[in-house]
PDB file of C-alpha atoms in Angstrom:
ATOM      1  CA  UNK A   1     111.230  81.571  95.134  1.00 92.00           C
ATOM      2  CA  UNK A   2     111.047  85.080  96.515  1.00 95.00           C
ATOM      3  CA  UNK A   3     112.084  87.742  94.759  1.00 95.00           C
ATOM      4  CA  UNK A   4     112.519  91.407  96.078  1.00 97.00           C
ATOM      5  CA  UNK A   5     112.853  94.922  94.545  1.00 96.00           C
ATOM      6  CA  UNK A   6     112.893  98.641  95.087  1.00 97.00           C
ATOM      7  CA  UNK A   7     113.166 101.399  92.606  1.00 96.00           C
ATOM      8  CA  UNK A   8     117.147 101.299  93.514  1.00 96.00           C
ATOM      9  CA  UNK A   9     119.699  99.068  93.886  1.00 96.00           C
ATOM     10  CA  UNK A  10     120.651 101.243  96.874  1.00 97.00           C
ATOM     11  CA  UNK A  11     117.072 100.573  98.414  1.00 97.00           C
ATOM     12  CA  UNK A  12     117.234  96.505  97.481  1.00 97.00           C
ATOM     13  CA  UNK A  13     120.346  96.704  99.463  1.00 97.00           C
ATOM     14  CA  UNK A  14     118.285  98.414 102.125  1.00 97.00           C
ATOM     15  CA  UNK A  15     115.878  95.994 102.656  1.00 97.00           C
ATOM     16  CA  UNK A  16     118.297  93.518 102.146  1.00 98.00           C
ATOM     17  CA  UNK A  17     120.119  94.923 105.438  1.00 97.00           C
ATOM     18  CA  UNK A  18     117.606  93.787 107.619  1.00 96.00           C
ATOM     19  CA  UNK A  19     116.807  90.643 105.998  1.00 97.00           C
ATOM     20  CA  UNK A  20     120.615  89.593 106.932  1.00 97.00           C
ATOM     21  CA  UNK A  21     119.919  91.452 110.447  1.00 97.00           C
ATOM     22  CA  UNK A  22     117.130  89.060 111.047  1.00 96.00           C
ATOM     23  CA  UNK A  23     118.641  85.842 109.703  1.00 97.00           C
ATOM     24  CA  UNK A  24     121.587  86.833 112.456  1.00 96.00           C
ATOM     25  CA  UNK A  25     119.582  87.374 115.454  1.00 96.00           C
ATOM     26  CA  UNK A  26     116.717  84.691 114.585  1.00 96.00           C
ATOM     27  CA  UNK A  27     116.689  82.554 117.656  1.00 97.00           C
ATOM     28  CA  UNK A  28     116.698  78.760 115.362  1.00 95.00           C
ATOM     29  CA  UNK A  29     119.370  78.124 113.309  1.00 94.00           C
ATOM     30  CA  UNK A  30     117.750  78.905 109.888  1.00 94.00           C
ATOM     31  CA  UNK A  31     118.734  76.651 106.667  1.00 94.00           C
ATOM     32  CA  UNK A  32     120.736  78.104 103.602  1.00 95.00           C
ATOM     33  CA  UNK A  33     123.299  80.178 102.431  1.00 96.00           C
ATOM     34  CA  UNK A  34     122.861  83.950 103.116  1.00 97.00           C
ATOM     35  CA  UNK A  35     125.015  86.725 101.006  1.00 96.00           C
ATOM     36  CA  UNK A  36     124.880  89.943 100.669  1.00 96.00           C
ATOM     37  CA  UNK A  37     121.523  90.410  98.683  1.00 97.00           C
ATOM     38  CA  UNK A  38     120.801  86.328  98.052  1.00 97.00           C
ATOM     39  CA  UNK A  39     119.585  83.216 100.307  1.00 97.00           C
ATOM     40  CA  UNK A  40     120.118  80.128  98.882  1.00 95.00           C
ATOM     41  CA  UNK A  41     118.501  77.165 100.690  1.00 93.00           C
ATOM     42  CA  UNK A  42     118.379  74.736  97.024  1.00 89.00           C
ATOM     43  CA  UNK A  43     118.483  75.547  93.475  1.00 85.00           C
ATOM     44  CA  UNK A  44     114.428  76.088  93.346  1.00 82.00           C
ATOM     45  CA  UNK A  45     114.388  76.936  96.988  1.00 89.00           C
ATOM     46  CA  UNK A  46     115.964  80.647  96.981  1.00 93.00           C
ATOM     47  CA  UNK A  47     115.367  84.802  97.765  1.00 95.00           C
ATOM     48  CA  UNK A  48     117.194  86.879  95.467  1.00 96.00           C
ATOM     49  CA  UNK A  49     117.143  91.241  95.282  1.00 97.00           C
ATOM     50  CA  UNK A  50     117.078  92.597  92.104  1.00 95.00           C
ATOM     51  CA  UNK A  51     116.363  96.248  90.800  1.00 94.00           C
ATOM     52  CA  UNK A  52     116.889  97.337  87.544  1.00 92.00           C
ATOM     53  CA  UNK A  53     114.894  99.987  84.386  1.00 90.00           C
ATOM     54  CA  UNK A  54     114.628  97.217  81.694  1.00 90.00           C
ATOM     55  CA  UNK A  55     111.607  94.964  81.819  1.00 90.00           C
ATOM     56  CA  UNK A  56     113.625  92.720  79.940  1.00 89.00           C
ATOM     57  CA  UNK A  57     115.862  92.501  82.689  1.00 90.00           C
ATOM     58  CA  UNK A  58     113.437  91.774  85.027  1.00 89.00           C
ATOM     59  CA  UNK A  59     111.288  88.870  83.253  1.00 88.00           C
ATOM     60  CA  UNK A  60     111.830  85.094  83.490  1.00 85.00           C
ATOM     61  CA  UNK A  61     110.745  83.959  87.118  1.00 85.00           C
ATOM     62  CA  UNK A  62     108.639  81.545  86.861  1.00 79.00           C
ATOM     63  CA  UNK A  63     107.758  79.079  90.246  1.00 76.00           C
ATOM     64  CA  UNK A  64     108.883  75.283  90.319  1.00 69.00           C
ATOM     65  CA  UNK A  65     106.577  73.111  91.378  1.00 58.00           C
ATOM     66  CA  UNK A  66     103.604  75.099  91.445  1.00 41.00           C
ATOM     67  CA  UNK A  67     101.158  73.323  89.639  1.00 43.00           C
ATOM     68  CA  UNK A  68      97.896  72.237  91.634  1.00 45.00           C
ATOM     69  CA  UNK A  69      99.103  69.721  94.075  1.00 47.00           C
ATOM     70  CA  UNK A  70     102.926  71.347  94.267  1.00 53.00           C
ATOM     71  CA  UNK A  71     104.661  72.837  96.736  1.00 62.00           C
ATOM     72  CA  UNK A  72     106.535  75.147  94.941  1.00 72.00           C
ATOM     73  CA  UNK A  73     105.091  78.932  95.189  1.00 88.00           C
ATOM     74  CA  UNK A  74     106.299  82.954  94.127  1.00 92.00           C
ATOM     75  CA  UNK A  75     106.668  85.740  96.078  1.00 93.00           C
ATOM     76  CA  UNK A  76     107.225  89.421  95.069  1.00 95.00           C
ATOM     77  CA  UNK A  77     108.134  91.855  97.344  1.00 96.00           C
ATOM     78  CA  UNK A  78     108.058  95.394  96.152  1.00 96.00           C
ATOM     79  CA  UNK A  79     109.372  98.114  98.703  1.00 96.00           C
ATOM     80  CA  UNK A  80     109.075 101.456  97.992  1.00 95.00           C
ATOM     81  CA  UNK A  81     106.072 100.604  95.623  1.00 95.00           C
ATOM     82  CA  UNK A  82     105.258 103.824  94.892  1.00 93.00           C
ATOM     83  CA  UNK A  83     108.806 104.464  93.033  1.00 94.00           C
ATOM     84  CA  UNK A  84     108.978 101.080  90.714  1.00 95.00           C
ATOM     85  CA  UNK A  85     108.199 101.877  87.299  1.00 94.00           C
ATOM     86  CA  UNK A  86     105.337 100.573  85.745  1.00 94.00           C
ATOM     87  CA  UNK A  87     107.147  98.489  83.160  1.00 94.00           C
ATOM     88  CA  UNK A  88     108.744  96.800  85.750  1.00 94.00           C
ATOM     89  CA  UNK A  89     105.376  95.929  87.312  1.00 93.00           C
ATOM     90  CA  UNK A  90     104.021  94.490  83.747  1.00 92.00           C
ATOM     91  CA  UNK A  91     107.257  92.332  83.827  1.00 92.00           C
ATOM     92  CA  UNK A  92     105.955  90.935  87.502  1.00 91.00           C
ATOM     93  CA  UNK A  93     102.544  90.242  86.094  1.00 88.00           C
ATOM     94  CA  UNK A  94     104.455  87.625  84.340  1.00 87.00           C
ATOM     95  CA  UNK A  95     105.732  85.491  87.148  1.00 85.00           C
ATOM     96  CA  UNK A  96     101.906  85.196  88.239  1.00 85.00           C
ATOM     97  CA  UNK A  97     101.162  82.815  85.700  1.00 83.00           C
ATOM     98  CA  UNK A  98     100.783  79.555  88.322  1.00 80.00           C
ATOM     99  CA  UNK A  99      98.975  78.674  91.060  1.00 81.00           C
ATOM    100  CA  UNK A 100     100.840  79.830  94.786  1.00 85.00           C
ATOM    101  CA  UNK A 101     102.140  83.018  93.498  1.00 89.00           C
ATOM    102  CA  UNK A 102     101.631  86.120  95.326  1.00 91.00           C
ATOM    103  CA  UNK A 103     102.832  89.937  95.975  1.00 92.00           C
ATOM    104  CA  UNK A 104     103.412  91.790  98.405  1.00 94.00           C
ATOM    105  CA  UNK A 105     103.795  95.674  97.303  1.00 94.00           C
ATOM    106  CA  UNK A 106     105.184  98.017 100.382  1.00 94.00           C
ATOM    107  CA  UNK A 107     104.796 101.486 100.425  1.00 93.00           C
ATOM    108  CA  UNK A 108     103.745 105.667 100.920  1.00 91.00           C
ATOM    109  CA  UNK A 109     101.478 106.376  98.450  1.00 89.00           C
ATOM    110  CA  UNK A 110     103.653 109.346  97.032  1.00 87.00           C
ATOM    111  CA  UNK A 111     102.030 109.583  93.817  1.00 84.00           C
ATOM    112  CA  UNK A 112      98.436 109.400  93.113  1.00 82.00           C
ATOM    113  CA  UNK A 113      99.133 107.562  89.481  1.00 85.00           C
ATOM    114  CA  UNK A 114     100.969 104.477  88.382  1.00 89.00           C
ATOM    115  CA  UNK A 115     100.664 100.503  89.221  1.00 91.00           C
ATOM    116  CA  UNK A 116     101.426 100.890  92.978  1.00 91.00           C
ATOM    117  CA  UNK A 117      98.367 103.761  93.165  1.00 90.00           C
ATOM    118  CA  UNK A 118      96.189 101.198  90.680  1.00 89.00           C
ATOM    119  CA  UNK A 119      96.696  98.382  92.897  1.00 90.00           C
ATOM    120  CA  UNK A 120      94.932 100.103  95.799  1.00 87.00           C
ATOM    121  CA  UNK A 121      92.145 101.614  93.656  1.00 85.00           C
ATOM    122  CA  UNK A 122      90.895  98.425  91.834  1.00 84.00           C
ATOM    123  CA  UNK A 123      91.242  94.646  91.277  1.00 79.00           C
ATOM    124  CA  UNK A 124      91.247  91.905  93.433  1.00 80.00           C
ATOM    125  CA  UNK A 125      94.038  93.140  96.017  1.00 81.00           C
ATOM    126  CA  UNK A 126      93.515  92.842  99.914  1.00 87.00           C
ATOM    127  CA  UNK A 127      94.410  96.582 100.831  1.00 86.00           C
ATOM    128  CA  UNK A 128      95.565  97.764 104.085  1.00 87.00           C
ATOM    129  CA  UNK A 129      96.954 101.064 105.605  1.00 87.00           C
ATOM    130  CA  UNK A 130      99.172 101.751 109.297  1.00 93.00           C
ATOM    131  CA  UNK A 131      99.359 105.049 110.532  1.00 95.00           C
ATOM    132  CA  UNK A 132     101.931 105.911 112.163  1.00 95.00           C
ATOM    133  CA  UNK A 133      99.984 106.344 115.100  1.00 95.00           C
ATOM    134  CA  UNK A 134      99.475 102.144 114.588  1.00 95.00           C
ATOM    135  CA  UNK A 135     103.284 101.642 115.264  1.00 94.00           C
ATOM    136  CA  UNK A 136     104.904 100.794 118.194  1.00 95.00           C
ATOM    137  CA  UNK A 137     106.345 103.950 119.904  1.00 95.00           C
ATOM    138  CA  UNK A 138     109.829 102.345 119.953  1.00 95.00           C
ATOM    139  CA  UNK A 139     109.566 102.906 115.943  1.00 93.00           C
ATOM    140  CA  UNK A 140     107.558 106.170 115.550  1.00 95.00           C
ATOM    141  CA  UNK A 141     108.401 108.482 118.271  1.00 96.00           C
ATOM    142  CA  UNK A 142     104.893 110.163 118.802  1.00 97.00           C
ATOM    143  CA  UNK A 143     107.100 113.576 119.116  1.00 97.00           C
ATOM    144  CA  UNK A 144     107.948 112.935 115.574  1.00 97.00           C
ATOM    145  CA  UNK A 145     104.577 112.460 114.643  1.00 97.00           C
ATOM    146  CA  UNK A 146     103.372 116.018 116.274  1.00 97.00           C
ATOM    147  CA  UNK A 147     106.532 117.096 114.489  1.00 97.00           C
ATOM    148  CA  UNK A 148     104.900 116.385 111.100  1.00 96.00           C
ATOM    149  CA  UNK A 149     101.835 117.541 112.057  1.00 96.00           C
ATOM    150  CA  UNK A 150     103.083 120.585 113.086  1.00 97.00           C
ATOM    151  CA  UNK A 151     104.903 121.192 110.006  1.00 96.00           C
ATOM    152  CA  UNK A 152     102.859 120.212 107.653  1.00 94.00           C
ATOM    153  CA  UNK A 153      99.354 120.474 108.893  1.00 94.00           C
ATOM    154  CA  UNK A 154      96.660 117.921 108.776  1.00 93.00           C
ATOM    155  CA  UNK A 155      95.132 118.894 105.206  1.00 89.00           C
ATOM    156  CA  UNK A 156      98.592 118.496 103.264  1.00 89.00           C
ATOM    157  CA  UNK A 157      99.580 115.637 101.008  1.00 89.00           C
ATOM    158  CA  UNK A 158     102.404 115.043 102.769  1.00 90.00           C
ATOM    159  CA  UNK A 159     100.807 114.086 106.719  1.00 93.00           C
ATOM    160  CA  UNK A 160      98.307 111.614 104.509  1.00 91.00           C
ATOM    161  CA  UNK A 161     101.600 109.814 102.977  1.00 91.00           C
ATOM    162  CA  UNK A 162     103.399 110.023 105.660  1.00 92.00           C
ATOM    163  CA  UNK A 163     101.913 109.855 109.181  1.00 95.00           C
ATOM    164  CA  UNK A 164      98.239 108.249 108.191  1.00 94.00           C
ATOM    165  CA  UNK A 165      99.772 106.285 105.309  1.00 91.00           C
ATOM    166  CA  UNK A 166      96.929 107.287 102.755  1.00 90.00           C
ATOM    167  CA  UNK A 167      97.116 108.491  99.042  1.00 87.00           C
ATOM    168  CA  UNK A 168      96.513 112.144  99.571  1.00 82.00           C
ATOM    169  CA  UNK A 169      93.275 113.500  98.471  1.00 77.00           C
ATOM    170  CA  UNK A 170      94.860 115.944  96.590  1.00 61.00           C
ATOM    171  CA  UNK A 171      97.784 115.515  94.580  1.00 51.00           C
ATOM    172  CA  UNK A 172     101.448 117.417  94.560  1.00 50.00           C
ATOM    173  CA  UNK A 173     102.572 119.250  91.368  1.00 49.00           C
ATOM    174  CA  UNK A 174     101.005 116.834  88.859  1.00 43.00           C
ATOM    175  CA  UNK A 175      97.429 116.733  90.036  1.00 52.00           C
ATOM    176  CA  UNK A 176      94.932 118.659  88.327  1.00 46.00           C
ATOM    177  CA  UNK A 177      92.397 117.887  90.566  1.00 52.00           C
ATOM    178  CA  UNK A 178      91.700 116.257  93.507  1.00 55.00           C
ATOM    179  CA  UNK A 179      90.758 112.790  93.633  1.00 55.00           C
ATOM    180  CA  UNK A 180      87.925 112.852  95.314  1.00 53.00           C
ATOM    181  CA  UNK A 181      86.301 114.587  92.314  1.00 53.00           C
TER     182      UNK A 181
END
């Protein structure tokens, strides 16, 4: 099972865009039945978006088949990170109950609180950050990186976020101080 979300239905729908773009232009005919913001491949064999504000809403995923020696298995992927409410995330801790069951949180680190900002300051996660200047040129146009750089300076919050793809070391308007202290 795979499961995605965003803080919007808008931005499921997003990332559900390219999931159908690369489904069309995959180069083997992949298995299942792709709709707008679903792939189903069997009834315990699926990907699914879903974004909503009530952790109720959001609970009951549980993996198939993934008890030691099964081949069943979770995934969570969380884009936009940063944005998805904290309840939300405490409903996700409850999928993780078996064996096989991961997450995959995408993000800027726009806020230097909440689960997403948690999740790269302790527990067993395996962290990593791309710059922009780590992207292919054909994504990042290097102009629009001196763009940023230009505008915003290297010291702000905002070329941390969103060129080096770092939690500022200062916050925005709800920071009281830095977190470095």
């Amino acid at each position: 099972i795979v499961l995605t979300t965003a803080p919007t239905w808008h931005q499921v729908g997003l990332l559900w865009r390219e999931v159908r773009a690369a489904f069309a232009e995959s180069n083997m005919k992949l298995p299942g039945e792709l709709m707008q913001t679903r792939l189903d491949i069997s009834p315990n064999w699926y990907a699914m978006g879903l974004s909503t504000d009530k952790e109720e809403r959001f609970q009951g995923f549980h993996a198939k088949g993934s008890e030691p020696g099964g081949d069943g298995g979770l995934l969570v992927i969380v884009d936009e990170a940063s944005g998805v409410a904290d309840h939300i995330f405490d409903a996700m801790r409850g999928y993780l109950t078996s064996p096989n069951c991961y997450v995959l949180l995408i993000g800027n680190g726009n806020r230097a609180e909440g689960s997403f900002f948690d999740s790269h300051q302790r527990g067993s996660w395996s962290r990593f950050e791309i710059a922009a200047h780590d992207v292919p040129k054909e994504i990042i146009s290097r102009d629009w990186i001196e763009e940023q750089r230009i505008h915003y300076g290297e010291d702000s919050p905002q070329w941390y976020v969103r060129v080096l793809g770092k939690f500022p070391p200062t916050g925005g308007d709800y920071q009281l101080c830095p977190l470095w202290l």
